XYZ file of C-alpha atoms in Angstrom:
738
model
C -28.573 24.215 -7.830
C -30.050 23.162 -10.929
C -30.062 25.466 -14.053
C -33.783 25.905 -13.916
C -33.519 27.027 -10.447
C -30.778 29.475 -11.539
C -32.569 30.908 -14.297
C -35.558 31.482 -12.138
C -33.606 33.413 -9.522
C -32.255 35.409 -12.371
C -35.751 35.950 -13.943
C -37.307 37.199 -10.375
C -34.740 39.180 -9.156
C -34.009 42.389 -11.230
C -30.966 44.254 -10.314
C -31.051 47.733 -8.951
C -28.146 50.094 -8.987
C -25.078 48.975 -6.935
C -23.834 50.917 -4.027
C -20.832 48.971 -2.868
C -18.809 46.082 -3.166
C -17.915 42.631 -1.556
C -15.565 39.851 -1.822
C -17.503 36.610 -2.677
C -15.633 33.216 -1.862
C -17.203 30.585 -4.661
C -16.905 26.959 -3.984
C -14.560 26.394 -6.752
C -10.547 26.004 -7.059
C -10.106 29.735 -7.222
C -7.174 31.299 -4.989
C -9.172 34.020 -3.644
C -12.642 35.672 -3.145
C -14.111 37.558 -6.014
C -15.254 40.960 -5.790
C -19.333 41.498 -6.572
C -21.421 44.665 -6.615
C -24.022 44.731 -3.971
C -27.430 46.055 -5.278
C -29.159 48.767 -3.462
C -31.553 47.597 -1.091
C -29.901 44.450 -0.598
C -28.487 43.568 2.662
C -25.591 41.412 3.071
C -22.864 40.794 5.731
C -19.721 38.817 5.827
C -20.752 34.798 5.902
C -24.195 35.605 4.091
C -24.906 32.696 1.218
C -25.349 34.452 -1.595
C -25.949 33.599 -5.354
C -23.829 35.304 -7.902
C -23.042 35.256 -11.664
C -19.693 33.365 -12.677
C -19.252 33.342 -16.363
C -22.509 32.267 -17.905
C -23.497 30.214 -14.741
C -25.267 31.048 -11.362
C -23.306 29.795 -8.427
C -23.669 29.891 -4.757
C -21.031 31.623 -2.670
C -20.497 33.171 0.470
C -19.698 36.916 1.483
C -16.205 36.846 2.999
C -14.139 39.211 5.186
C -11.890 41.895 3.721
C -14.319 44.810 3.105
C -14.410 46.865 0.116
C -11.765 46.860 -2.716
C -12.032 50.192 -4.199
C -13.315 49.155 -7.619
C -16.209 50.977 -9.013
C -19.471 48.933 -8.133
C -20.669 49.915 -11.804
C -17.628 47.942 -13.158
C -18.780 44.717 -11.334
C -21.565 42.069 -11.513
C -24.045 42.256 -9.025
C -25.102 39.544 -6.541
C -28.486 38.195 -7.768
C -29.802 36.588 -4.532
C -29.368 36.453 -0.960
C -30.705 33.005 0.618
C -32.955 33.517 3.642
C -30.217 31.104 5.653
C -28.066 32.390 8.737
C -24.756 33.538 7.826
C -21.655 31.418 8.428
C -20.255 32.683 11.871
C -16.879 34.563 12.145
C -15.423 31.314 13.667
C -16.409 29.085 10.695
C -15.347 31.739 8.348
C -11.752 31.685 10.115
C -11.694 27.761 10.306
C -12.306 27.386 6.544
C -9.307 30.112 5.940
C -6.903 27.919 8.431
C -7.720 24.763 6.783
C -7.304 26.366 3.319
C -3.709 27.893 4.581
C -2.585 25.034 6.333
C -3.534 22.275 3.563
C -2.469 24.709 0.560
C -5.887 24.248 -0.817
C -8.011 26.777 -2.332
C -10.394 28.161 -0.018
C -13.185 27.877 -2.155
C -12.758 24.094 -2.207
C -12.756 24.380 1.704
C -15.767 26.490 1.677
C -17.497 24.189 -0.679
C -17.441 21.270 2.194
C -19.354 23.802 4.320
C -22.144 24.169 1.661
C -22.878 20.666 0.677
C -26.699 21.178 1.027
C -27.611 24.081 -1.757
C -31.438 23.168 -1.332
C -31.182 23.730 2.611
C -30.154 27.577 2.081
C -33.763 28.515 1.886
C -36.138 27.730 4.716
C -38.159 24.542 4.482
C -41.871 25.040 3.406
C -44.696 24.907 6.097
C -46.591 21.756 6.900
C -50.066 21.563 6.263
C -51.890 20.507 9.649
C -55.013 20.379 11.670
C -56.289 21.785 14.581
C -59.550 20.641 16.572
C -62.061 23.539 16.668
C -64.937 21.861 18.442
C -68.354 20.378 17.408
C -69.851 16.918 16.757
C -69.721 14.887 13.798
C -73.280 13.823 12.172
C -72.434 10.358 13.038
C -70.409 9.233 15.954
C -68.537 6.116 15.368
C -65.689 4.169 17.438
C -63.219 5.638 14.822
C -64.042 9.028 15.008
C -64.336 8.917 18.722
C -60.917 8.058 18.907
C -59.736 10.791 16.551
C -61.802 13.334 18.900
C -60.360 12.166 22.135
C -56.833 12.261 20.511
C -57.230 15.734 19.508
C -59.211 16.933 22.455
C -56.020 18.551 24.016
C -55.427 21.258 21.731
C -52.457 20.219 20.105
C -52.070 20.714 16.474
C -51.384 17.699 14.130
C -50.591 16.739 10.725
C -53.459 14.491 9.038
C -51.209 11.324 8.997
C -50.214 11.864 12.040
C -53.222 11.942 13.715
C -54.750 9.231 11.942
C -51.611 7.039 13.122
C -52.109 8.405 16.735
C -55.575 7.267 16.783
C -55.472 3.949 15.012
C -57.472 5.013 12.293
C -57.266 5.466 8.427
C -56.683 8.799 7.099
C -60.328 8.509 5.297
C -61.697 8.978 8.812
C -59.834 12.196 9.379
C -60.948 13.545 6.145
C -64.545 12.804 6.952
C -64.166 15.221 10.395
C -62.643 17.709 8.235
C -65.353 17.848 5.501
C -67.642 18.500 8.538
C -65.841 21.391 10.114
C -64.696 19.789 13.119
C -60.949 20.536 11.928
C -59.651 23.353 10.565
C -56.436 23.729 8.196
C -53.330 25.456 9.563
C -49.721 25.501 8.664
C -47.003 24.091 11.176
C -43.306 24.612 11.290
C -41.537 21.648 9.579
C -40.674 18.801 12.071
C -37.110 18.410 13.628
C -35.124 15.663 11.939
C -34.597 14.367 15.783
C -36.120 15.129 18.928
C -34.018 17.201 21.510
C -31.820 15.130 23.771
C -32.465 15.432 27.095
C -29.463 15.525 29.247
C -31.236 14.202 32.359
C -33.211 11.692 30.785
C -31.237 8.786 32.383
C -29.148 8.921 35.433
C -25.562 8.325 35.313
C -24.358 4.735 36.202
C -20.855 5.789 36.567
C -18.623 4.637 39.339
C -14.922 4.428 40.506
C -12.329 5.278 37.717
C -15.184 5.912 35.192
C -16.886 8.641 37.675
C -13.275 10.250 38.561
C -12.435 10.421 34.564
C -15.959 12.044 33.837
C -15.512 14.492 36.877
C -12.279 15.518 34.915
C -13.933 16.066 31.721
C -16.890 18.183 33.261
C -14.551 20.437 34.788
C -13.170 21.218 31.419
C -16.660 21.510 30.051
C -17.732 23.786 32.795
C -14.929 25.881 32.092
C -16.104 26.485 28.645
C -12.656 27.412 27.191
C -10.517 25.688 24.710
C -8.746 22.527 25.875
C -8.199 18.893 24.791
C -8.979 16.078 26.794
C -7.465 12.710 25.499
C -9.263 9.628 27.022
C -6.852 6.703 27.059
C -8.837 3.568 28.055
C -8.745 -0.009 27.686
C -11.600 -1.464 25.227
C -14.915 -1.881 27.039
C -13.567 0.406 29.956
C -16.665 2.851 29.597
C -15.090 5.623 27.522
C -18.516 6.489 25.838
C -20.236 6.466 28.985
C -17.652 8.990 30.323
C -17.865 11.156 27.193
C -21.536 10.983 27.453
C -21.607 13.100 30.818
C -19.571 15.840 28.911
C -22.308 15.941 26.101
C -25.085 16.225 28.927
C -23.351 19.177 30.547
C -22.705 20.950 27.194
C -26.439 20.345 26.395
C -27.346 21.817 29.682
C -25.296 25.079 29.001
C -27.383 25.686 25.615
C -24.626 24.349 23.381
C -24.441 22.154 20.359
C -22.393 18.899 20.175
C -20.460 16.982 17.258
C -19.418 13.536 17.920
C -17.074 12.257 15.104
C -17.175 8.496 14.331
C -14.947 6.594 11.628
C -17.503 4.624 10.399
C -20.839 6.283 10.889
C -22.652 4.017 8.534
C -21.906 0.733 10.814
C -23.029 2.368 14.420
C -26.432 1.571 14.924
C -25.502 0.360 18.055
C -23.825 3.864 18.982
C -27.163 5.479 18.116
C -29.155 3.148 20.304
C -26.576 3.701 23.271
C -27.170 7.344 22.869
C -31.055 7.141 22.831
C -30.954 5.073 26.143
C -29.108 7.779 27.728
C -30.618 11.229 26.346
C -34.053 9.851 25.305
C -33.559 10.544 21.497
C -31.102 9.859 18.858
C -28.630 12.284 17.429
C -28.686 13.367 14.010
C -26.343 11.847 11.370
C -24.316 13.175 8.842
C -22.644 10.789 6.559
C -22.496 9.840 2.629
C -25.110 7.228 2.851
C -27.589 10.080 4.398
C -30.458 10.646 1.755
C -29.914 13.717 0.099
C -33.392 15.337 1.539
C -32.111 14.349 5.001
C -29.021 15.844 4.902
C -30.635 19.054 3.655
C -32.667 18.932 6.876
C -29.795 18.168 8.961
C -27.736 21.091 7.465
C -30.481 23.407 7.832
C -31.190 22.722 11.430
C -27.670 22.431 12.482
C -27.159 26.083 11.119
C -30.347 27.290 12.949
C -29.363 25.407 16.212
C -32.713 23.244 16.099
C -30.293 20.112 15.848
C -28.457 20.212 19.107
C -26.239 16.914 18.875
C -24.873 15.376 15.327
C -23.146 12.102 15.004
C -21.113 12.211 11.902
C -18.102 11.045 9.685
C -15.229 13.295 9.145
C -17.168 15.649 6.511
C -19.207 16.465 9.696
C -16.738 18.768 10.712
C -17.455 21.308 8.293
C -21.178 21.779 9.078
C -21.775 25.258 10.048
C -23.243 25.045 13.478
C -25.155 28.002 15.295
C -23.302 27.466 18.685
C -21.029 24.580 18.870
C -19.711 23.843 22.114
C -18.232 20.483 22.247
C -16.427 18.157 19.921
C -15.636 14.617 20.691
C -13.349 12.378 18.195
C -14.003 8.663 18.836
C -11.429 6.228 17.803
C -9.453 9.214 17.253
C -6.244 6.785 16.028
C -8.586 5.646 12.956
C -6.825 6.313 9.551
C -10.332 6.881 8.326
C -10.268 10.597 9.698
C -7.798 11.348 7.045
C -9.484 12.760 3.677
C -7.249 12.099 0.441
C -9.636 13.531 -2.011
C -9.398 17.228 -3.192
C -8.761 18.734 0.146
C -6.266 16.595 2.036
C -6.915 16.964 5.759
C -7.227 15.049 8.973
C -10.458 15.564 10.991
C -8.777 14.668 14.180
C -6.343 17.318 13.915
C -8.555 19.871 12.237
C -11.348 19.190 15.240
C -8.646 20.634 17.519
C -8.426 23.438 15.374
C -11.889 24.320 15.296
C -11.961 23.901 19.074
C -9.058 26.333 19.328
C -10.786 29.032 17.015
C -14.183 28.399 18.720
C -12.775 28.683 22.061
C -14.583 25.275 23.248
C -12.993 21.930 24.582
C -12.528 18.804 22.213
C -12.055 15.498 23.745
C -10.241 12.530 22.023
C -10.903 9.086 22.881
C -9.275 5.580 21.982
C -8.331 2.479 23.444
C -5.019 2.682 21.572
C -4.264 6.556 21.127
C -2.134 7.916 18.292
C 1.495 8.379 18.632
C 1.196 12.034 18.212
C -1.800 12.394 20.690
C 0.416 10.540 23.342
C 3.297 12.825 22.839
C 0.741 15.592 23.480
C -0.572 14.213 26.294
C 3.105 13.706 27.585
C 3.745 17.149 27.001
C 1.163 18.876 28.561
C -0.639 20.034 25.510
C -3.705 17.568 26.065
C -4.878 16.220 29.495
C -4.818 12.823 29.498
C -7.258 10.438 31.086
C -6.676 7.069 31.873
C -9.124 4.171 32.404
C -6.921 1.137 32.686
C -9.606 -1.554 33.617
C -12.780 -2.604 31.953
C -16.309 -1.264 33.110
C -17.960 -3.633 35.826
C -16.392 -6.985 36.322
C -15.448 -7.565 32.837
C -11.647 -8.854 32.528
C -9.412 -8.323 29.320
C -9.086 -11.394 27.056
C -6.075 -13.864 27.768
C -3.606 -13.508 24.696
C -1.318 -16.107 23.274
C 0.616 -16.085 20.293
C 0.643 -19.116 17.913
C 4.083 -19.395 16.398
C 3.138 -20.697 12.676
C 6.462 -22.177 12.315
C 5.937 -24.888 15.037
C 1.859 -25.098 14.391
C 1.538 -24.998 10.548
C -1.743 -25.476 9.130
C -2.735 -28.589 7.174
C -1.677 -28.403 3.255
C -3.792 -25.846 1.588
C -5.190 -24.172 4.740
C -4.604 -21.088 6.729
C -5.720 -21.697 10.190
C -3.492 -23.462 12.616
C -4.611 -26.611 14.498
C -4.396 -24.596 18.004
C -6.908 -21.829 16.517
C -9.243 -24.894 14.867
C -9.308 -26.324 18.597
C -10.065 -23.098 20.233
C -12.863 -22.474 17.743
C -14.313 -25.923 18.447
C -14.700 -25.555 22.214
C -15.866 -21.889 21.884
C -18.770 -23.463 19.539
C -19.287 -26.276 21.808
C -20.100 -23.753 24.646
C -22.553 -21.826 22.672
C -20.384 -18.963 22.511
C -18.792 -16.924 19.607
C -15.460 -16.939 17.858
C -14.245 -14.227 15.779
C -11.767 -14.689 13.082
C -9.777 -11.661 11.633
C -8.084 -11.128 8.580
C -7.704 -7.471 6.910
C -7.803 -8.625 3.461
C -11.306 -8.727 1.451
C -12.318 -11.408 -1.329
C -11.008 -14.617 -1.737
C -7.630 -14.539 -2.801
C -5.324 -11.359 -3.507
C -3.927 -12.878 -6.422
C -4.657 -15.436 -8.887
C -2.452 -17.203 -11.315
C -1.939 -19.880 -14.171
C 0.002 -22.920 -12.645
C 0.839 -23.867 -16.201
C 2.452 -20.393 -17.901
C 2.544 -18.380 -14.875
C 0.188 -15.469 -16.040
C -1.008 -13.371 -13.234
C -4.185 -11.469 -13.497
C -3.467 -7.777 -13.513
C -5.690 -4.510 -13.521
C -5.179 -3.294 -16.904
C -5.362 0.364 -15.556
C -3.574 -0.185 -12.173
C -0.288 -1.658 -11.243
C -1.870 -3.774 -8.817
C -3.016 -7.411 -8.700
C -6.753 -8.238 -9.578
C -8.353 -10.004 -6.043
C -10.616 -12.880 -6.523
C -14.223 -12.582 -5.266
C -15.319 -16.043 -5.471
C -18.899 -15.423 -3.969
C -19.537 -13.195 -6.946
C -17.499 -15.066 -9.666
C -15.420 -11.798 -10.182
C -11.800 -10.694 -10.196
C -11.765 -7.062 -8.987
C -9.182 -4.117 -8.777
C -9.163 -2.637 -5.056
C -7.707 0.673 -6.414
C -9.851 1.515 -9.312
C -12.909 -0.855 -9.015
C -12.545 -2.425 -12.516
C -14.207 -5.776 -12.254
C -14.243 -8.895 -14.766
C -15.613 -12.114 -14.656
C -13.310 -15.176 -13.344
C -12.341 -17.218 -16.654
C -12.254 -20.808 -16.664
C -9.078 -20.806 -18.653
C -6.161 -18.716 -18.504
C -6.360 -15.981 -21.006
C -2.583 -16.341 -21.632
C -2.106 -20.244 -22.720
C -5.407 -21.241 -22.824
C -5.189 -24.269 -20.336
C -8.487 -25.090 -18.798
C -8.935 -25.682 -14.835
C -5.256 -24.742 -13.854
C -5.855 -21.113 -12.266
C -4.752 -20.951 -8.668
C -5.878 -18.630 -5.864
C -2.770 -17.682 -3.986
C -3.020 -16.513 -0.113
C -6.351 -16.133 1.628
C -8.980 -13.480 1.669
C -11.897 -13.650 4.279
C -13.951 -15.620 1.787
C -11.420 -18.308 1.619
C -11.032 -18.744 5.420
C -14.948 -18.956 5.476
C -14.344 -21.838 2.894
C -12.060 -23.472 5.559
C -14.005 -22.758 8.478
C -17.226 -24.283 6.434
C -14.934 -27.734 6.099
C -14.039 -28.006 9.807
C -17.306 -26.872 11.490
C -20.051 -27.551 8.560
C -22.899 -26.968 11.083
C -21.806 -23.675 12.717
C -23.497 -20.566 11.775
C -21.048 -18.565 9.766
C -21.119 -14.784 8.990
C -18.572 -13.036 6.759
C -18.332 -9.212 7.289
C -16.458 -7.197 4.610
C -17.189 -3.535 3.145
C -17.716 -5.275 -0.191
C -20.442 -7.419 0.998
C -23.452 -7.608 -1.056
C -26.576 -5.315 0.084
C -24.258 -2.386 1.558
C -24.660 -0.916 4.510
C -28.010 -1.911 5.499
C -27.123 -5.584 5.108
C -24.002 -4.731 7.391
C -26.120 -3.293 10.106
C -28.465 -6.439 10.004
C -25.490 -8.720 10.154
C -24.113 -6.739 13.181
C -27.249 -6.714 14.844
C -27.620 -10.603 14.083
C -24.203 -11.248 15.699
C -24.867 -9.335 18.802
C -28.115 -11.363 19.319
C -26.262 -14.610 18.985
C -27.583 -15.645 15.804
C -23.703 -16.473 14.808
C -21.352 -18.910 15.866
C -18.333 -18.081 13.951
C -17.751 -14.693 12.541
C -15.198 -13.750 9.874
C -14.433 -10.165 9.176
C -11.936 -7.387 8.113
C -11.006 -4.276 10.062
C -14.635 -2.949 10.127
C -15.212 -5.724 12.927
C -12.518 -3.536 14.989
C -14.984 -0.344 14.990
C -16.290 -0.265 18.682
C -18.864 -3.250 18.430
C -20.096 -4.838 21.592
C -20.833 -8.513 20.811
C -22.003 -10.053 24.087
C -21.294 -13.508 23.363
C -17.859 -13.277 21.830
C -15.205 -14.756 23.881
C -12.621 -16.214 21.354
C -10.647 -13.949 18.566
C -8.561 -15.457 16.440
C -6.021 -13.219 14.164
C -5.348 -15.279 10.956
C -2.405 -13.334 9.795
C -0.841 -11.055 12.559
C 2.374 -9.933 10.500
C 0.007 -8.566 7.598
C 0.457 -4.980 8.379
C 3.931 -5.104 9.093
C 4.990 -6.089 5.624
C 5.617 -2.727 4.096
C 7.772 0.389 4.196
C 5.181 2.549 5.729
C 6.592 4.495 8.917
C 3.497 4.053 11.162
C 3.208 0.136 10.265
C 4.110 -0.817 13.699
C 1.890 1.705 15.242
C -1.250 0.821 12.987
C -0.398 -3.122 13.377
C -0.534 -2.704 17.184
C -3.904 -0.473 17.095
C -5.491 -2.552 15.081
C -4.846 -5.951 16.538
C -5.562 -4.420 19.960
C -8.959 -3.054 18.698
C -9.978 -6.549 17.386
C -9.032 -8.549 20.226
C -10.640 -6.110 22.400
C -14.230 -7.586 20.982
C -13.679 -10.423 23.115
C -15.149 -10.928 26.776
C -16.670 -7.338 27.000
C -19.660 -8.656 28.912
C -17.506 -10.584 31.753
C -17.354 -14.123 30.025
C -13.634 -15.600 29.920
C -12.445 -14.937 26.818
C -9.136 -15.635 24.898
C -7.328 -14.304 21.760
C -5.017 -16.355 19.334
C -2.663 -14.472 17.082
C -1.209 -16.354 14.370
C 2.470 -14.936 13.510
C 5.809 -15.922 12.025
C 7.378 -13.461 14.193
C 6.303 -14.025 17.641
C 9.548 -11.929 18.993
C 8.454 -8.995 17.150
C 7.999 -5.921 19.503
C 4.662 -5.427 18.403
C 3.336 -8.850 19.068
C 5.300 -8.946 22.587
C 3.395 -5.451 23.396
C 0.068 -6.768 22.367
C 0.230 -10.073 24.536
C 2.053 -8.731 27.343
C -0.484 -6.211 27.634
C 2.317 -3.499 28.103
C 1.066 -0.793 25.629
C 3.251 1.787 27.769
C 6.400 0.217 26.798
C 5.307 -0.397 23.224
C 4.532 3.533 23.035
C 7.831 4.445 24.609
C 9.775 2.674 21.839
C 7.780 3.807 19.251
C 8.194 7.408 20.235
C 12.046 6.913 20.714
C 12.295 5.801 17.322
C 10.124 8.544 15.843
C 12.004 11.299 17.828
C 15.403 9.583 16.697
C 14.222 9.734 12.904
C 12.801 13.116 13.518
C 9.346 11.572 12.069
C 6.063 12.951 13.391
C 5.361 14.405 15.620
C 8.878 15.826 16.026
C 9.262 16.239 12.638
C 6.921 17.249 9.503
C 5.994 15.464 6.432
C 4.329 16.389 3.112
C 3.628 14.475 0.174
C 3.595 15.502 -3.536
C 2.073 13.293 -6.131
C 2.581 13.729 -9.887
C 0.542 11.728 -12.172
C 0.269 12.038 -16.109
C -1.033 9.902 -18.976
C 2.746 8.993 -19.648
C 5.427 7.700 -17.459
C 7.754 10.015 -19.119
C 5.526 13.252 -18.605
C 4.886 12.267 -14.811
C 8.507 11.743 -14.195
C 9.550 14.810 -16.252
C 7.177 17.275 -14.189
C 8.267 15.740 -10.953
C 11.906 16.293 -11.407
C 11.043 19.683 -12.432
C 9.206 20.367 -8.912
C 12.231 18.890 -7.376
C 14.727 21.253 -9.091
C 12.741 24.118 -8.005
C 13.110 23.488 -4.196
C 14.649 26.385 -2.197
C 17.649 26.148 0.134
C 16.018 25.857 3.235
C 17.800 24.547 6.561
C 16.089 21.947 8.166
C 13.941 20.904 5.128
C 14.911 18.126 2.635
C 12.965 16.774 -0.492
C 13.157 12.907 -1.111
C 12.800 11.679 -4.714
C 11.229 11.743 -7.042
C 10.801 8.003 -7.361
C 8.071 5.929 -8.868
C 5.177 5.626 -6.236
C 4.741 1.921 -4.655
C 1.355 2.048 -6.831
C 3.137 3.389 -10.022
C -0.114 3.275 -12.147
C -3.786 4.310 -10.955
C -6.804 4.158 -13.445
C -4.574 4.440 -15.957
C -2.269 7.461 -14.609
C 1.263 6.954 -14.224
C 2.487 8.119 -10.699
C 6.018 9.688 -9.176
C 6.277 10.795 -5.739
C 8.346 13.504 -3.729
C 8.364 13.424 0.146
C 9.338 16.571 1.766
C 10.629 16.284 5.325
C 11.413 19.040 7.895
C 11.575 19.614 11.543
C 8.911 20.375 13.811
C 9.643 24.117 13.803
C 10.036 24.060 9.942
C 7.714 26.230 8.041
C 6.625 23.842 5.547
C 4.090 25.743 3.874
C 5.886 28.592 2.843
C 8.524 25.808 1.737
C 5.937 24.292 -0.468
C 4.565 27.389 -1.990
C 8.135 28.702 -2.923
C 8.705 25.391 -4.365
C 5.415 24.902 -6.436
C 5.192 28.600 -7.759
C 8.770 28.286 -9.197
C 8.184 24.732 -10.697
C 7.015 24.374 -14.161
C 3.286 24.719 -14.725
C 1.004 21.720 -15.237
C 0.266 21.342 -18.809
C -1.782 18.518 -20.727
C -2.550 15.498 -18.496
C -0.156 16.574 -15.624
C -1.816 16.444 -12.202
C -0.119 17.364 -8.861
C -1.701 16.252 -5.427
C -0.297 17.883 -2.162
C -0.746 16.416 0.722
C 0.294 17.872 4.285
C 1.046 15.204 6.999
C 0.293 12.157 4.667
C -1.103 8.980 6.224
C -0.634 6.890 3.237
C 2.715 6.287 1.517
C 1.508 4.442 -1.606
């Protein structure tokens, strides 16, 4: 809330004598709620959204559980305002407490994620409207006749809405108002989306999809907490199956939350939802306009919005009566938040379902190892969809051994892949080339003196973006113009791009297929999300021949004419020390190749690799996902890695390397001796410098039944206090090891 608004509240609400005290959780990194006095005549309850003084400021907070603390109300500062807003439910407060305890985050920072729309805490203002009261205008015209005919059914209209419905200008409506034909009334604000109709379109499911839907419906009708995992190949109808669960939840009068990893790129999903339910769901993501975010927040907490589709932050919307959570593409790393409060939205969705006692549905063509193990152990109910919907067949996948089919000098596409692209374009079908590397080249160097372009603030190379004539750091965002001469030796025209990015692949494609319509899809494309949506729509309509993209093309898109997928560098994700490298590579490549042949056309996938015998490559081309998961699960169990063990990451950063290392060693020295838990490090992080800060890393490893939180609390409480520029970040269940 702005300072002006806070001052206004302070002036409007004089404080009468206090009668009792309540704990108030403020959205700041405080370890516990603060006590405030409740003025006489003010009604608050646990969950009430209030305004309280904190130092010289007025801040928003939530009345928390715990009751009075015995402090004399006269010694405490009073609550200054109670917002006209439904209180946060007991389920929501318990969820906030649970997330804070599990992630070892200040509860105020977790509550802050539930209070991200402060202007929505008061009711929306009424909208001025019109109601037809009868009578005839002095002079009847065709335009006026259309307005009167439109308004004659007694329905109230807004001025612009009536003009639009009647096909006239607002001046025609104004003329009728001036003659007393309409009276002014005030209407409630319109909903952000129409209410979805669970029976708008009949289900078209049959066979395995119908059986899967029946299993999900049984859990929904039961109404109690249960987790179902829909494990189905790409194009198997998973979305249509969980649409039936949504329909049943709506019939039961409950709200639904659908989590998607890339909500800003899912216009096609919203259209599919509208086709099934007659209205789009409300959206919640970072690209939403502030005013719309406020409307969605308010109407979710009042129950007007029945279905929300959102990114991971939507999990903290305080719904009035949430009855189902869907986590689509549950394996996706985008569900992990790595800022302020570190949490995995997939796991926290399960927790929210357990606290609220309602079902949760996880969905993926390539489930995470954790979900697979939970399914095998009986914690989750696994529902398999082994075949594609209708008559569509999976693409034929083949490995291209780059040692035998090497690209031409200076190129990155093998002759085998180039020939396949040519045949696909000739048939008026589409080819997709996938490379999970943005820009033109990951490294630029001088071939005279060997100078490499590195970020001045990070220990990472600058990536060339030739389309924009820039060198960019993908860690901190630093950019600089691509120079003509080496800054080290001054030599002109001797800067060499090393390795490929999607822009360089596009350049190679242009040489081989100059007449083909080519689109490059990358998250840093100019024009942002709006342009990406337009490009995706153009591909779906067949307005491109060759698509070159990064991992965002793997996010569940449906391209009807896509019959060839070429993986430019299938080995890329395996070249690091991440314990999940094999799993993520398998998931990503399976998802990408699954873009081909979804409408029944004969399709192919070619994976360029220098390691054709690698278990991941063999699992993908054989289609034997079960064997891959069995091997991966066995290796995890042997190494006591998640889900058979527990991990926590501690990153210590400071302005100097010495300070960061010394503090990290101090934390290591304070670790208690506990059986089953060990501390590895400190060691310099793989990304040793980010944004000018030096980073050291500790990894805490424990068995599955270890009390990791108690261990970390003890270690950090006994560690040296953070001073100067030192910062400590704690990540329970880390997904990144950089």
